[in-house]
PDB file of C-alpha atoms in Angstrom:
ATOM      1  CA  MET A 130      32.884-193.564  28.463  1.00  0.00           C
ATOM      2  CA  GLY A 131      30.735-192.319  25.429  1.00  0.00           C
ATOM      3  CA  ALA A 132      27.324-192.394  26.611  1.00  0.00           C
ATOM      4  CA  VAL A 133      28.383-191.228  30.161  1.00  0.00           C
ATOM      5  CA  THR A 134      30.364-188.026  28.541  1.00  0.00           C
ATOM      6  CA  SER A 135      27.467-187.139  26.465  1.00  0.00           C
ATOM      7  CA  THR A 136      24.994-187.501  29.376  1.00  0.00           C
ATOM      8  CA  VAL A 137      27.376-185.027  31.523  1.00  0.00           C
ATOM      9  CA  ALA A 138      27.518-182.604  28.505  1.00  0.00           C
ATOM     10  CA  ALA A 139      23.588-182.240  28.343  1.00  0.00           C
ATOM     11  CA  ARG A 140      23.395-181.929  31.742  1.00  0.00           C
ATOM     12  CA  PHE A 141      25.948-179.264  31.722  1.00  0.00           C
ATOM     13  CA  ALA A 142      23.663-177.865  28.845  1.00  0.00           C
ATOM     14  CA  PHE A 143      20.343-176.898  29.831  1.00  0.00           C
ATOM     15  CA  PHE A 144      19.296-175.653  33.557  1.00  0.00           C
ATOM     16  CA  PRO A 145      16.223-174.073  32.593  1.00  0.00           C
ATOM     17  CA  PRO A 146      14.567-171.725  35.471  1.00  0.00           C
ATOM     18  CA  THR A 147      12.277-173.451  38.355  1.00  0.00           C
ATOM     19  CA  PRO A 148       9.821-172.217  38.074  1.00  0.00           C
ATOM     20  CA  PRO A 149       9.496-170.226  35.111  1.00  0.00           C
ATOM     21  CA  SER A 150       9.140-166.471  35.693  1.00  0.00           C
ATOM     22  CA  TYR A 151       6.293-166.498  33.229  1.00  0.00           C
ATOM     23  CA  LYS A 152       3.148-167.656  32.296  1.00  0.00           C
ATOM     24  CA  VAL A 153       1.347-166.872  28.835  1.00  0.00           C
ATOM     25  CA  VAL A 154      -1.964-165.625  29.392  1.00  0.00           C
ATOM     26  CA  LYS A 155      -4.294-163.935  26.799  1.00  0.00           C
ATOM     27  CA  ASP A 156      -5.228-160.239  27.187  1.00  0.00           C
ATOM     28  CA  GLN A 157      -9.256-160.272  27.798  1.00  0.00           C
ATOM     29  CA  ILE A 158      -9.323-157.002  25.785  1.00  0.00           C
ATOM     30  CA  THR A 159      -7.002-157.247  22.723  1.00  0.00           C
ATOM     31  CA  GLY A 160      -7.539-160.764  22.823  1.00  0.00           C
ATOM     32  CA  LYS A 161      -3.566-160.717  22.496  1.00  0.00           C
ATOM     33  CA  LEU A 162      -0.999-163.217  24.035  1.00  0.00           C
ATOM     34  CA  ILE A 163       0.816-161.694  26.879  1.00  0.00           C
ATOM     35  CA  PHE A 164       2.971-162.795  29.596  1.00  0.00           C
ATOM     36  CA  SER A 165       1.905-162.698  33.089  1.00  0.00           C
ATOM     37  CA  ASP A 166       3.668-161.224  35.846  1.00  0.00           C
ATOM     38  CA  VAL A 167       5.804-158.667  33.067  1.00  0.00           C
ATOM     39  CA  LEU A 168       5.186-155.602  31.788  1.00  0.00           C
ATOM     40  CA  ASN A 169       3.358-156.131  28.443  1.00  0.00           C
ATOM     41  CA  ARG A 170       3.789-153.136  25.639  1.00  0.00           C
ATOM     42  CA  ASP A 171       2.064-152.641  22.327  1.00  0.00           C
ATOM     43  CA  HIS A 172       5.261-153.136  20.296  1.00  0.00           C
ATOM     44  CA  VAL A 173       5.987-156.329  21.482  1.00  0.00           C
ATOM     45  CA  ASP A 174       3.861-159.390  20.567  1.00  0.00           C
ATOM     46  CA  ILE A 175       3.871-163.336  22.031  1.00  0.00           C
ATOM     47  CA  HIS A 176       3.447-165.804  19.487  1.00  0.00           C
ATOM     48  CA  VAL A 177       2.888-169.974  20.561  1.00  0.00           C
ATOM     49  CA  LEU A 178       5.169-171.886  17.769  1.00  0.00           C
ATOM     50  CA  ARG A 179       4.584-175.882  16.570  1.00  0.00           C
ATOM     51  CA  THR A 180       7.819-176.845  16.208  1.00  0.00           C
ATOM     52  CA  LYS A 181       8.982-179.796  13.364  1.00  0.00           C
ATOM     53  CA  ARG A 182       9.546-182.027  16.870  1.00  0.00           C
ATOM     54  CA  GLY A 183       6.486-181.628  18.355  1.00  0.00           C
ATOM     55  CA  GLN A 184       6.697-179.272  20.496  1.00  0.00           C
ATOM     56  CA  ASP A 185       4.975-175.944  21.235  1.00  0.00           C
ATOM     57  CA  ILE A 186       7.706-172.751  21.900  1.00  0.00           C
ATOM     58  CA  VAL A 187       6.800-169.691  23.287  1.00  0.00           C
ATOM     59  CA  SER A 188       8.777-166.472  20.883  1.00  0.00           C
ATOM     60  CA  LEU A 189       8.470-162.893  21.382  1.00  0.00           C
ATOM     61  CA  TYR A 190       9.017-160.176  18.693  1.00  0.00           C
ATOM     62  CA  VAL A 191       9.945-156.765  19.413  1.00  0.00           C
ATOM     63  CA  ARG A 192       9.116-153.886  16.554  1.00  0.00           C
ATOM     64  CA  HIS A 193      10.648-150.756  16.085  1.00  0.00           C
ATOM     65  CA  PRO A 194       9.474-148.427  13.556  1.00  0.00           C
ATOM     66  CA  SER A 195      12.609-147.799  11.959  1.00  0.00           C
ATOM     67  CA  ALA A 196      14.743-150.923  11.323  1.00  0.00           C
ATOM     68  CA  ARG A 197      16.609-152.571   8.839  1.00  0.00           C
ATOM     69  CA  LEU A 198      17.459-155.609  10.918  1.00  0.00           C
ATOM     70  CA  THR A 199      16.216-158.633  12.633  1.00  0.00           C
ATOM     71  CA  LEU A 200      18.162-159.991  15.344  1.00  0.00           C
ATOM     72  CA  LEU A 201      16.616-163.194  15.857  1.00  0.00           C
ATOM     73  CA  TYR A 202      18.118-164.157  19.632  1.00  0.00           C
ATOM     74  CA  SER A 203      18.924-167.448  21.637  1.00  0.00           C
ATOM     75  CA  HIS A 204      19.195-166.492  24.978  1.00  0.00           C
ATOM     76  CA  GLY A 205      22.239-168.506  26.958  1.00  0.00           C
ATOM     77  CA  ASN A 206      21.277-170.949  30.277  1.00  0.00           C
ATOM     78  CA  ALA A 207      19.045-170.837  33.408  1.00  0.00           C
ATOM     79  CA  ALA A 208      17.565-167.771  31.595  1.00  0.00           C
ATOM     80  CA  ASP A 209      13.878-167.913  30.117  1.00  0.00           C
ATOM     81  CA  LEU A 210      11.911-165.104  27.530  1.00  0.00           C
ATOM     82  CA  GLY A 211      10.294-163.195  31.336  1.00  0.00           C
ATOM     83  CA  GLN A 212      14.004-162.642  32.338  1.00  0.00           C
ATOM     84  CA  MET A 213      14.906-161.855  29.265  1.00  0.00           C
ATOM     85  CA  HIS A 214      12.464-159.273  27.870  1.00  0.00           C
ATOM     86  CA  GLU A 215      13.561-156.008  29.092  1.00  0.00           C
ATOM     87  CA  LEU A 216      17.036-156.793  27.295  1.00  0.00           C
ATOM     88  CA  PHE A 217      15.241-157.278  24.251  1.00  0.00           C
ATOM     89  CA  VAL A 218      12.948-154.321  24.332  1.00  0.00           C
ATOM     90  CA  GLU A 219      16.368-152.461  25.340  1.00  0.00           C
ATOM     91  CA  LEU A 220      18.860-154.099  22.591  1.00  0.00           C
ATOM     92  CA  SER A 221      15.830-152.852  19.843  1.00  0.00           C
ATOM     93  CA  MET A 222      15.575-149.364  21.234  1.00  0.00           C
ATOM     94  CA  HIS A 223      19.370-148.750  21.365  1.00  0.00           C
ATOM     95  CA  LEU A 224      20.400-150.601  17.992  1.00  0.00           C
ATOM     96  CA  ARG A 225      17.044-149.455  16.131  1.00  0.00           C
ATOM     97  CA  VAL A 226      16.610-153.380  14.904  1.00  0.00           C
ATOM     98  CA  ASN A 227      13.543-155.723  15.617  1.00  0.00           C
ATOM     99  CA  VAL A 228      14.095-158.257  18.352  1.00  0.00           C
ATOM    100  CA  MET A 229      12.517-162.103  17.568  1.00  0.00           C
ATOM    101  CA  GLY A 230      13.748-164.153  21.076  1.00  0.00           C
ATOM    102  CA  TYR A 231      12.581-167.759  21.910  1.00  0.00           C
ATOM    103  CA  ASP A 232      12.021-170.421  25.227  1.00  0.00           C
ATOM    104  CA  TYR A 233      14.026-173.258  23.968  1.00  0.00           C
ATOM    105  CA  SER A 234      11.677-176.716  24.528  1.00  0.00           C
ATOM    106  CA  GLY A 235      11.622-176.971  27.545  1.00  0.00           C
ATOM    107  CA  TYR A 236      12.344-173.249  29.385  1.00  0.00           C
ATOM    108  CA  GLY A 237       9.915-170.819  30.218  1.00  0.00           C
ATOM    109  CA  ALA A 238       6.351-172.107  28.812  1.00  0.00           C
ATOM    110  CA  SER A 239       7.769-174.406  25.947  1.00  0.00           C
ATOM    111  CA  THR A 240       6.956-177.857  26.121  1.00  0.00           C
ATOM    112  CA  GLY A 241       9.164-180.762  25.686  1.00  0.00           C
ATOM    113  CA  LYS A 242      12.126-181.037  27.175  1.00  0.00           C
ATOM    114  CA  PRO A 243      15.603-179.661  26.187  1.00  0.00           C
ATOM    115  CA  SER A 244      18.109-181.435  23.963  1.00  0.00           C
ATOM    116  CA  GLU A 245      20.090-180.660  21.181  1.00  0.00           C
ATOM    117  CA  ALA A 246      18.057-182.063  18.337  1.00  0.00           C
ATOM    118  CA  ASN A 247      15.013-179.972  19.752  1.00  0.00           C
ATOM    119  CA  THR A 248      16.839-176.522  20.280  1.00  0.00           C
ATOM    120  CA  TYR A 249      17.977-176.954  16.377  1.00  0.00           C
ATOM    121  CA  ALA A 250      14.202-177.723  15.790  1.00  0.00           C
ATOM    122  CA  ASP A 251      13.321-174.563  18.088  1.00  0.00           C
ATOM    123  CA  ILE A 252      15.297-171.596  16.506  1.00  0.00           C
ATOM    124  CA  THR A 253      14.520-173.272  12.773  1.00  0.00           C
ATOM    125  CA  ALA A 254      10.247-172.322  14.092  1.00  0.00           C
ATOM    126  CA  ALA A 255      11.145-168.872  15.435  1.00  0.00           C
ATOM    127  CA  TYR A 256      12.819-168.117  12.115  1.00  0.00           C
ATOM    128  CA  GLU A 257       9.907-169.402   9.821  1.00  0.00           C
ATOM    129  CA  CYS A 258       7.914-167.324  12.207  1.00  0.00           C
ATOM    130  CA  LEU A 259       9.828-164.445  11.049  1.00  0.00           C
ATOM    131  CA  GLU A 260       8.724-164.951   7.230  1.00  0.00           C
ATOM    132  CA  ARG A 261       5.734-166.028   7.517  1.00  0.00           C
ATOM    133  CA  GLU A 262       4.531-163.465  10.323  1.00  0.00           C
ATOM    134  CA  TYR A 263       6.494-160.217   9.523  1.00  0.00           C
ATOM    135  CA  GLY A 264       8.264-160.527   5.864  1.00  0.00           C
ATOM    136  CA  VAL A 265      11.699-160.573   6.829  1.00  0.00           C
ATOM    137  CA  GLN A 266      14.479-161.914   4.904  1.00  0.00           C
ATOM    138  CA  GLN A 267      16.911-164.135   5.399  1.00  0.00           C
ATOM    139  CA  GLU A 268      19.128-160.919   3.865  1.00  0.00           C
ATOM    140  CA  ASP A 269      18.218-159.074   6.920  1.00  0.00           C
ATOM    141  CA  VAL A 270      18.272-161.127   9.549  1.00  0.00           C
ATOM    142  CA  VAL A 271      21.691-161.232  12.182  1.00  0.00           C
ATOM    143  CA  LEU A 272      21.082-164.172  14.500  1.00  0.00           C
ATOM    144  CA  TYR A 273      22.522-163.640  18.142  1.00  0.00           C
ATOM    145  CA  GLY A 274      23.704-166.049  19.660  1.00  0.00           C
ATOM    146  CA  GLN A 275      24.560-166.334  23.914  1.00  0.00           C
ATOM    147  CA  SER A 276      26.394-168.947  25.735  1.00  0.00           C
ATOM    148  CA  VAL A 277      25.172-172.313  25.034  1.00  0.00           C
ATOM    149  CA  GLY A 278      22.277-170.369  22.427  1.00  0.00           C
ATOM    150  CA  SER A 279      25.382-170.311  20.319  1.00  0.00           C
ATOM    151  CA  GLY A 280      24.637-173.874  19.058  1.00  0.00           C
ATOM    152  CA  PRO A 281      21.665-173.428  17.594  1.00  0.00           C
ATOM    153  CA  THR A 282      22.509-170.366  16.271  1.00  0.00           C
ATOM    154  CA  LEU A 283      25.876-171.514  14.374  1.00  0.00           C
ATOM    155  CA  ASN A 284      24.096-174.446  13.187  1.00  0.00           C
ATOM    156  CA  LEU A 285      20.834-172.320  11.594  1.00  0.00           C
ATOM    157  CA  ALA A 286      23.481-170.000  10.358  1.00  0.00           C
ATOM    158  CA  ALA A 287      25.843-172.980   8.668  1.00  0.00           C
ATOM    159  CA  ARG A 288      22.418-172.952   6.847  1.00  0.00           C
ATOM    160  CA  LEU A 289      21.638-170.017   5.874  1.00  0.00           C
ATOM    161  CA  PRO A 290      23.619-168.785   2.680  1.00  0.00           C
ATOM    162  CA  ARG A 291      22.466-164.993   2.485  1.00  0.00           C
ATOM    163  CA  LEU A 292      22.344-164.333   6.257  1.00  0.00           C
ATOM    164  CA  ARG A 293      23.371-161.020   7.234  1.00  0.00           C
ATOM    165  CA  ALA A 294      25.891-161.717  10.276  1.00  0.00           C
ATOM    166  CA  VAL A 295      26.228-163.716  13.021  1.00  0.00           C
ATOM    167  CA  VAL A 296      26.909-162.307  16.747  1.00  0.00           C
ATOM    168  CA  LEU A 297      28.783-164.623  19.213  1.00  0.00           C
ATOM    169  CA  HIS A 298      28.239-163.962  22.810  1.00  0.00           C
ATOM    170  CA  SER A 299      30.222-166.061  25.732  1.00  0.00           C
ATOM    171  CA  ALA A 300      29.873-168.835  23.188  1.00  0.00           C
ATOM    172  CA  ILE A 301      31.324-172.526  23.070  1.00  0.00           C
ATOM    173  CA  LEU A 302      33.526-174.016  21.091  1.00  0.00           C
ATOM    174  CA  SER A 303      31.617-177.326  22.027  1.00  0.00           C
ATOM    175  CA  GLY A 304      30.152-178.412  25.439  1.00  0.00           C
ATOM    176  CA  LEU A 305      32.619-181.133  26.060  1.00  0.00           C
ATOM    177  CA  ARG A 306      35.602-179.103  25.675  1.00  0.00           C
ATOM    178  CA  VAL A 307      33.540-176.386  27.980  1.00  0.00           C
ATOM    179  CA  MET A 308      34.533-179.329  31.074  1.00  0.00           C
ATOM    180  CA  TYR A 309      37.127-181.110  29.711  1.00  0.00           C
ATOM    181  CA  PRO A 310      40.428-179.748  27.279  1.00  0.00           C
ATOM    182  CA  VAL A 311      39.830-182.314  24.328  1.00  0.00           C
ATOM    183  CA  LYS A 312      42.519-181.299  21.649  1.00  0.00           C
ATOM    184  CA  ARG A 313      40.015-183.426  19.074  1.00  0.00           C
ATOM    185  CA  THR A 314      35.652-183.677  18.118  1.00  0.00           C
ATOM    186  CA  TYR A 315      34.150-186.847  19.796  1.00  0.00           C
ATOM    187  CA  TRP A 316      30.513-187.882  18.156  1.00  0.00           C
ATOM    188  CA  PHE A 317      28.863-187.683  21.300  1.00  0.00           C
ATOM    189  CA  ASP A 318      29.823-184.136  21.996  1.00  0.00           C
ATOM    190  CA  ILE A 319      26.900-181.651  21.387  1.00  0.00           C
ATOM    191  CA  TYR A 320      27.029-178.273  20.259  1.00  0.00           C
ATOM    192  CA  LYS A 321      29.865-178.771  17.710  1.00  0.00           C
ATOM    193  CA  ASN A 322      30.464-175.118  17.269  1.00  0.00           C
ATOM    194  CA  ILE A 323      34.428-175.428  16.655  1.00  0.00           C
ATOM    195  CA  ASP A 324      33.330-177.566  13.741  1.00  0.00           C
ATOM    196  CA  LYS A 325      30.457-175.249  12.472  1.00  0.00           C
ATOM    197  CA  ILE A 326      32.124-172.068  12.655  1.00  0.00           C
ATOM    198  CA  GLY A 327      33.919-172.191   9.301  1.00  0.00           C
ATOM    199  CA  GLN A 328      30.860-173.196   7.241  1.00  0.00           C
ATOM    200  CA  VAL A 329      29.307-169.575   8.378  1.00  0.00           C
ATOM    201  CA  ASN A 330      29.780-167.039   4.963  1.00  0.00           C
ATOM    202  CA  CYS A 331      28.942-163.616   6.645  1.00  0.00           C
ATOM    203  CA  PRO A 332      30.329-160.965   8.823  1.00  0.00           C
ATOM    204  CA  VAL A 333      30.990-162.430  12.978  1.00  0.00           C
ATOM    205  CA  LEU A 334      31.006-160.425  15.545  1.00  0.00           C
ATOM    206  CA  VAL A 335      32.563-162.888  19.086  1.00  0.00           C
ATOM    207  CA  MET A 336      32.189-160.792  22.225  1.00  0.00           C
ATOM    208  CA  HIS A 337      33.664-162.753  25.261  1.00  0.00           C
ATOM    209  CA  GLY A 338      34.743-161.432  29.074  1.00  0.00           C
ATOM    210  CA  THR A 339      37.923-161.901  30.057  1.00  0.00           C
ATOM    211  CA  ARG A 340      37.506-163.280  33.096  1.00  0.00           C
ATOM    212  CA  ASP A 341      34.384-165.453  32.178  1.00  0.00           C
ATOM    213  CA  GLU A 342      34.397-168.057  34.538  1.00  0.00           C
ATOM    214  CA  VAL A 343      31.632-170.853  32.472  1.00  0.00           C
ATOM    215  CA  VAL A 344      33.206-170.300  29.316  1.00  0.00           C
ATOM    216  CA  ASP A 345      37.075-169.873  28.998  1.00  0.00           C
ATOM    217  CA  CYS A 346      37.544-166.633  26.848  1.00  0.00           C
ATOM    218  CA  SER A 347      39.849-169.153  24.487  1.00  0.00           C
ATOM    219  CA  HIS A 348      36.518-170.192  23.307  1.00  0.00           C
ATOM    220  CA  GLY A 349      36.045-166.967  21.460  1.00  0.00           C
ATOM    221  CA  LYS A 350      39.361-166.174  20.840  1.00  0.00           C
ATOM    222  CA  LEU A 351      39.552-169.902  18.326  1.00  0.00           C
ATOM    223  CA  LEU A 352      36.103-169.258  17.491  1.00  0.00           C
ATOM    224  CA  TRP A 353      36.972-165.588  16.134  1.00  0.00           C
ATOM    225  CA  ASP A 354      40.428-167.042  14.943  1.00  0.00           C
ATOM    226  CA  LEU A 355      38.078-169.750  12.626  1.00  0.00           C
ATOM    227  CA  CYS A 356      35.938-167.238  11.441  1.00  0.00           C
ATOM    228  CA  LYS A 357      35.781-167.168   7.704  1.00  0.00           C
ATOM    229  CA  ASN A 358      34.406-163.147   7.823  1.00  0.00           C
ATOM    230  CA  LYS A 359      36.111-162.004  11.282  1.00  0.00           C
ATOM    231  CA  TYR A 360      34.193-158.693  12.416  1.00  0.00           C
ATOM    232  CA  GLU A 361      36.614-156.528  15.286  1.00  0.00           C
ATOM    233  CA  PRO A 362      36.161-158.796  18.613  1.00  0.00           C
ATOM    234  CA  LEU A 363      35.323-157.201  21.623  1.00  0.00           C
ATOM    235  CA  TRP A 364      37.319-159.400  24.507  1.00  0.00           C
ATOM    236  CA  ILE A 365      35.526-157.320  27.666  1.00  0.00           C
ATOM    237  CA  LYS A 366      38.409-157.134  30.174  1.00  0.00           C
ATOM    238  CA  GLY A 367      37.361-158.360  33.228  1.00  0.00           C
ATOM    239  CA  GLY A 368      33.901-159.333  32.311  1.00  0.00           C
ATOM    240  CA  GLY A 369      32.234-162.725  33.690  1.00  0.00           C
ATOM    241  CA  HIS A 370      30.038-165.369  31.681  1.00  0.00           C
ATOM    242  CA  CYS A 371      26.435-163.212  32.622  1.00  0.00           C
ATOM    243  CA  ASP A 372      27.892-159.593  32.631  1.00  0.00           C
ATOM    244  CA  LEU A 373      28.668-158.640  29.791  1.00  0.00           C
ATOM    245  CA  GLU A 374      25.507-156.576  29.000  1.00  0.00           C
ATOM    246  CA  LEU A 375      25.911-154.478  32.021  1.00  0.00           C
ATOM    247  CA  TYR A 376      29.936-152.973  30.137  1.00  0.00           C
ATOM    248  CA  PRO A 377      29.379-149.467  28.587  1.00  0.00           C
ATOM    249  CA  GLN A 378      31.624-151.304  25.669  1.00  0.00           C
ATOM    250  CA  TYR A 379      29.410-153.985  25.193  1.00  0.00           C
ATOM    251  CA  ILE A 380      26.493-151.545  23.492  1.00  0.00           C
ATOM    252  CA  ARG A 381      28.201-149.203  21.627  1.00  0.00           C
ATOM    253  CA  HIS A 382      30.056-152.182  19.688  1.00  0.00           C
ATOM    254  CA  LEU A 383      26.914-153.562  19.198  1.00  0.00           C
ATOM    255  CA  ARG A 384      25.861-150.578  17.926  1.00  0.00           C
ATOM    256  CA  LYS A 385      28.867-149.662  15.956  1.00  0.00           C
ATOM    257  CA  PHE A 386      28.830-153.231  14.530  1.00  0.00           C
ATOM    258  CA  VAL A 387      25.273-152.916  13.528  1.00  0.00           C
ATOM    259  CA  SER A 388      25.454-150.006  11.885  1.00  0.00           C
ATOM    260  CA  SER A 389      28.710-150.978   9.300  1.00  0.00           C
ATOM    261  CA  LEU A 390      26.000-153.502   8.838  1.00  0.00           C
ATOM    262  CA  GLU A 391      23.370-151.444   7.666  1.00  0.00           C
ATOM    263  CA  ARG A 392      25.746-149.359   5.422  1.00  0.00           C
ATOM    264  CA  SER A 393      26.982-152.416   3.669  1.00  0.00           C
ATOM    265  CA  SER A 394      23.590-153.467   3.145  1.00  0.00           C
ATOM    266  CA  LEU A 395      22.994-149.776   1.604  1.00  0.00           C
ATOM    267  CA  THR A 396      25.238-149.659  -0.572  1.00  0.00           C
ATOM    268  CA  LYS A 397      24.423-153.374  -2.025  1.00  0.00           C
ATOM    269  CA  SER A 398      21.146-152.182  -2.719  1.00  0.00           C
ATOM    270  CA  ARG A 399      21.996-149.432  -4.361  1.00  0.00           C
ATOM    271  CA  SER A 400      25.108-150.951  -6.696  1.00  0.00           C
ATOM    272  CA  ARG A 401      21.769-153.268  -7.306  1.00  0.00           C
ATOM    273  CA  LYS A 402      19.392-150.712  -8.580  1.00  0.00           C
ATOM    274  CA  LYS A 403      22.439-148.949 -10.550  1.00  0.00           C
ATOM    275  CA  PHE A 404      22.908-152.301 -12.205  1.00  0.00           C
ATOM    276  CA  SER A 405      19.547-152.664 -13.010  1.00  0.00           C
ATOM    277  CA  LEU A 406      19.115-149.086 -14.701  1.00  0.00           C
ATOM    278  CA  LEU A 407      22.424-149.846 -16.405  1.00  0.00           C
ATOM    279  CA  GLY A 408      20.775-153.293 -17.735  1.00  0.00           C
ATOM    280  CA  ARG A 409      17.899-151.483 -19.227  1.00  0.00           C
ATOM    281  CA  THR A 410      19.765-148.645 -20.368  1.00  0.00           C
ATOM    282  CA  ILE A 411      21.843-151.628 -23.018  1.00  0.00           C
ATOM    283  CA  SER A 412      18.713-153.127 -24.157  1.00  0.00           C
ATOM    284  CA  ALA A 413      16.683-149.791 -24.727  1.00  0.00           C
TER     285      ALA A 413
END
C-alpha cells in the first residue's frame, strides 16, 4: 500500500509540459544562451547548471538595476520557464527585485526525470548559481514556492538560517494530503511541508485562493498557522489554483511584503553601522 500510494503521489506532483515551450540555443551574434520562441531581453541571463545528482537544469535570471533583494522562484506544476518567462520579467519590474527561476529535472530543456530528490538538488544548484555568478548573499534572498514548488522551497529554507524571507503561493501540506485527508505523516509521503515549516525562522508570506480546486485553501491556512514568523497572509476570495496573478491584490500584497523586507534590512544595516561606530569609539 505504501509503495502504491507513494507512486500515486509522485505522479500527481509532476506533469512537465509536453512538448516543452522552449529550446536553449546560442545567439549567433552575442554568443549568449537564449530561449527559442521567446522574446529575449538584454537583462535576462540563461544558464545551464549541473546539479549534484548529475542533471543539467536550465535557469533564467532577470536583473533589476535598483534591486536590493533576489527572488528565487520555484514554479508550479505543468509549467516551464518558457511559460513563466513573462511573469518573471513583470515581477522583477513591479517589485524591483532580481528574479531567478529554474526548471526542475525533466521540465523544459532540463535533463533527467522529475522526482522529489531531484527537485531538492535542482533548487540547490540555482541557489549556488546566485552566490557564485551574482554574489548574492543569503540575507538578500527570498524563496518563492508555487504549488509543488513549495516543496523544494521549504526544504531549502529549513537549511538557510539567514534567509531573508519565504513566499508560499498555493502551497501544499504534503503530496499525500492533497489527495487524501490524512491526519498524520507517513514515511512514503512526498514534500512533507507540514513538518518543515516550523524549521523556517524568517518571515513567511502565505497566499492562497479560497476556491482552489487542486490544493484546498486549508493547506495554506494550516501552513500559516504553523509559521514561526508570520506575515499578513493573502486569501484571495474566488481565486483558483493557477490564476492568483490575475487579481490586483496579488501584486499589491507582494509589493507591500517586499517593501517591509527592504525597510527591515535597512534598519538592521543602520543598527550594525551604529554598533560598529560605537565599537571604534570605545576602543579609541
